[in-house]
Amino acid sequence: GETRTCHGVGVPSLVCFLNKVDAVDDPELLEVVELELRELLNFYKFPGDEIPIVRGSALSALQGTNEELGKKAILKLMDAVDEYISNPFTCS
């Protein structure tokens, strides 16, 4: 839904956060999910092979329980936004 909506309203670029990775024990399953996400992005005419996909856990970030999947993942997401989104939206 969100990917189709982004494309439909003309969002020029985006980054993805693959959330709740702390709930998945199988790293191969995460790889499959990421590959399917990239295919979905390509289907909706986004450069799926180029878009940064950051894995993490928003809940871990909020609770401070798993620094690698929480705080560090959110910081990595913000770095990806800064690097990949060339002209962020501004309100005037």
PDB file of C-alpha atoms in Angstrom:
ATOM      1  CA  GLY A   1       0.000   0.000   0.000  1.00  0.00           C
ATOM      2  CA  GLU A   2       2.543   2.649   1.040  1.00  0.00           C
ATOM      3  CA  THR A   3       4.823   2.017  -1.940  1.00  0.00           C
ATOM      4  CA  ARG A   4       1.967   2.379  -4.415  1.00  0.00           C
ATOM      5  CA  THR A   5       0.778   5.532  -2.626  1.00  0.00           C
ATOM      6  CA  CYS A   6       4.276   7.079  -2.725  1.00  0.00           C
ATOM      7  CA  HIS A   7       4.541   6.502  -6.443  1.00  0.00           C
ATOM      8  CA  GLY A   8       1.006   7.721  -7.052  1.00  0.00           C
ATOM      9  CA  VAL A   9       1.582  11.087  -5.392  1.00  0.00           C
ATOM     10  CA  GLY A  10       4.936  11.648  -7.078  1.00  0.00           C
ATOM     11  CA  VAL A  11       7.388  10.985  -4.258  1.00  0.00           C
ATOM     12  CA  PRO A  12      10.722  11.203  -6.113  1.00  0.00           C
ATOM     13  CA  SER A  13      12.840   9.068  -3.781  1.00  0.00           C
ATOM     14  CA  LEU A  14      12.635   7.166  -0.538  1.00  0.00           C
ATOM     15  CA  VAL A  15      14.522   4.981   1.896  1.00  0.00           C
ATOM     16  CA  CYS A  16      13.117   1.898   3.625  1.00  0.00           C
ATOM     17  CA  PHE A  17      13.260   0.718   7.212  1.00  0.00           C
ATOM     18  CA  LEU A  18      12.745  -3.018   7.633  1.00  0.00           C
ATOM     19  CA  ASN A  19      11.264  -3.068  11.127  1.00  0.00           C
ATOM     20  CA  LYS A  20      10.913  -5.837  13.728  1.00  0.00           C
ATOM     21  CA  VAL A  21      14.013  -7.712  12.595  1.00  0.00           C
ATOM     22  CA  ASP A  22      14.584  -8.611  16.243  1.00  0.00           C
ATOM     23  CA  ALA A  23      11.548 -10.904  15.960  1.00  0.00           C
ATOM     24  CA  VAL A  24      13.129 -12.956  13.146  1.00  0.00           C
ATOM     25  CA  ASP A  25      15.655 -15.664  14.000  1.00  0.00           C
ATOM     26  CA  ASP A  26      16.459 -16.699  10.422  1.00  0.00           C
ATOM     27  CA  PRO A  27      18.852 -14.347   8.563  1.00  0.00           C
ATOM     28  CA  GLU A  28      17.925 -16.027   5.270  1.00  0.00           C
ATOM     29  CA  LEU A  29      14.293 -15.036   5.805  1.00  0.00           C
ATOM     30  CA  LEU A  30      15.378 -11.402   6.201  1.00  0.00           C
ATOM     31  CA  GLU A  31      17.279 -11.688   2.912  1.00  0.00           C
ATOM     32  CA  VAL A  32      14.152 -13.016   1.181  1.00  0.00           C
ATOM     33  CA  VAL A  33      12.023 -10.208   2.616  1.00  0.00           C
ATOM     34  CA  GLU A  34      14.552  -7.612   1.455  1.00  0.00           C
ATOM     35  CA  LEU A  35      14.674  -9.133  -2.045  1.00  0.00           C
ATOM     36  CA  GLU A  36      10.875  -9.110  -2.269  1.00  0.00           C
ATOM     37  CA  LEU A  37      10.796  -5.500  -1.085  1.00  0.00           C
ATOM     38  CA  ARG A  38      13.292  -4.537  -3.794  1.00  0.00           C
ATOM     39  CA  GLU A  39      11.148  -6.334  -6.400  1.00  0.00           C
ATOM     40  CA  LEU A  40       8.084  -4.437  -5.177  1.00  0.00           C
ATOM     41  CA  LEU A  41       9.962  -1.142  -5.405  1.00  0.00           C
ATOM     42  CA  ASN A  42      11.028  -1.978  -8.968  1.00  0.00           C
ATOM     43  CA  PHE A  43       7.438  -2.914  -9.858  1.00  0.00           C
ATOM     44  CA  TYR A  44       6.299   0.569  -8.811  1.00  0.00           C
ATOM     45  CA  LYS A  45       9.065   2.200 -10.881  1.00  0.00           C
ATOM     46  CA  PHE A  46      11.407   3.017  -8.007  1.00  0.00           C
ATOM     47  CA  PRO A  47      15.105   2.055  -8.303  1.00  0.00           C
ATOM     48  CA  GLY A  48      14.738  -0.943  -6.001  1.00  0.00           C
ATOM     49  CA  ASP A  49      18.333  -2.065  -6.421  1.00  0.00           C
ATOM     50  CA  GLU A  50      19.633   1.338  -5.280  1.00  0.00           C
ATOM     51  CA  ILE A  51      17.250   2.343  -2.501  1.00  0.00           C
ATOM     52  CA  PRO A  52      18.816   1.973   0.948  1.00  0.00           C
ATOM     53  CA  ILE A  53      17.061  -0.587   3.123  1.00  0.00           C
ATOM     54  CA  VAL A  54      17.988  -0.337   6.792  1.00  0.00           C
ATOM     55  CA  ARG A  55      17.156  -3.218   9.120  1.00  0.00           C
ATOM     56  CA  GLY A  56      16.277  -2.573  12.719  1.00  0.00           C
ATOM     57  CA  SER A  57      13.736  -2.436  15.499  1.00  0.00           C
ATOM     58  CA  ALA A  58      11.863   0.759  16.298  1.00  0.00           C
ATOM     59  CA  LEU A  59      10.734  -0.724  19.621  1.00  0.00           C
ATOM     60  CA  SER A  60      14.333  -1.487  20.596  1.00  0.00           C
ATOM     61  CA  ALA A  61      15.226   2.099  19.753  1.00  0.00           C
ATOM     62  CA  LEU A  62      12.399   3.433  21.934  1.00  0.00           C
ATOM     63  CA  GLN A  63      13.143   1.112  24.843  1.00  0.00           C
ATOM     64  CA  GLY A  64      16.935   1.229  24.535  1.00  0.00           C
ATOM     65  CA  THR A  65      17.133  -2.564  24.715  1.00  0.00           C
ATOM     66  CA  ASN A  66      19.202  -3.553  21.676  1.00  0.00           C
ATOM     67  CA  GLU A  67      21.572  -0.791  20.635  1.00  0.00           C
ATOM     68  CA  GLU A  68      22.587  -2.432  17.350  1.00  0.00           C
ATOM     69  CA  LEU A  69      19.026  -2.942  16.080  1.00  0.00           C
ATOM     70  CA  GLY A  70      17.642   0.099  17.886  1.00  0.00           C
ATOM     71  CA  LYS A  71      19.611   3.310  18.238  1.00  0.00           C
ATOM     72  CA  LYS A  72      22.333   2.443  15.717  1.00  0.00           C
ATOM     73  CA  ALA A  73      19.757   1.338  13.117  1.00  0.00           C
ATOM     74  CA  ILE A  74      17.825   4.610  13.497  1.00  0.00           C
ATOM     75  CA  LEU A  75      21.047   6.602  13.130  1.00  0.00           C
ATOM     76  CA  LYS A  76      21.897   4.547  10.035  1.00  0.00           C
ATOM     77  CA  LEU A  77      18.407   5.276   8.675  1.00  0.00           C
ATOM     78  CA  MET A  78      18.909   9.012   9.170  1.00  0.00           C
ATOM     79  CA  ASP A  79      22.316   8.811   7.471  1.00  0.00           C
ATOM     80  CA  ALA A  80      20.646   7.037   4.538  1.00  0.00           C
ATOM     81  CA  VAL A  81      18.022   9.791   4.349  1.00  0.00           C
ATOM     82  CA  ASP A  82      20.739  12.461   4.361  1.00  0.00           C
ATOM     83  CA  GLU A  83      22.749  10.684   1.660  1.00  0.00           C
ATOM     84  CA  TYR A  84      20.004   9.357  -0.613  1.00  0.00           C
ATOM     85  CA  ILE A  85      17.308  12.048  -0.419  1.00  0.00           C
ATOM     86  CA  SER A  86      18.931  14.917  -2.278  1.00  0.00           C
ATOM     87  CA  ASN A  87      16.255  17.556  -1.790  1.00  0.00           C
ATOM     88  CA  PRO A  88      14.089  17.019   1.287  1.00  0.00           C
ATOM     89  CA  PHE A  89      10.631  18.530   1.352  1.00  0.00           C
ATOM     90  CA  THR A  90      10.394  21.938   2.962  1.00  0.00           C
ATOM     91  CA  CYS A  91       7.382  23.922   4.050  1.00  0.00           C
ATOM     92  CA  SER A  92       7.186  27.572   3.106  1.00  0.00           C
TER      93      SER A  92
END
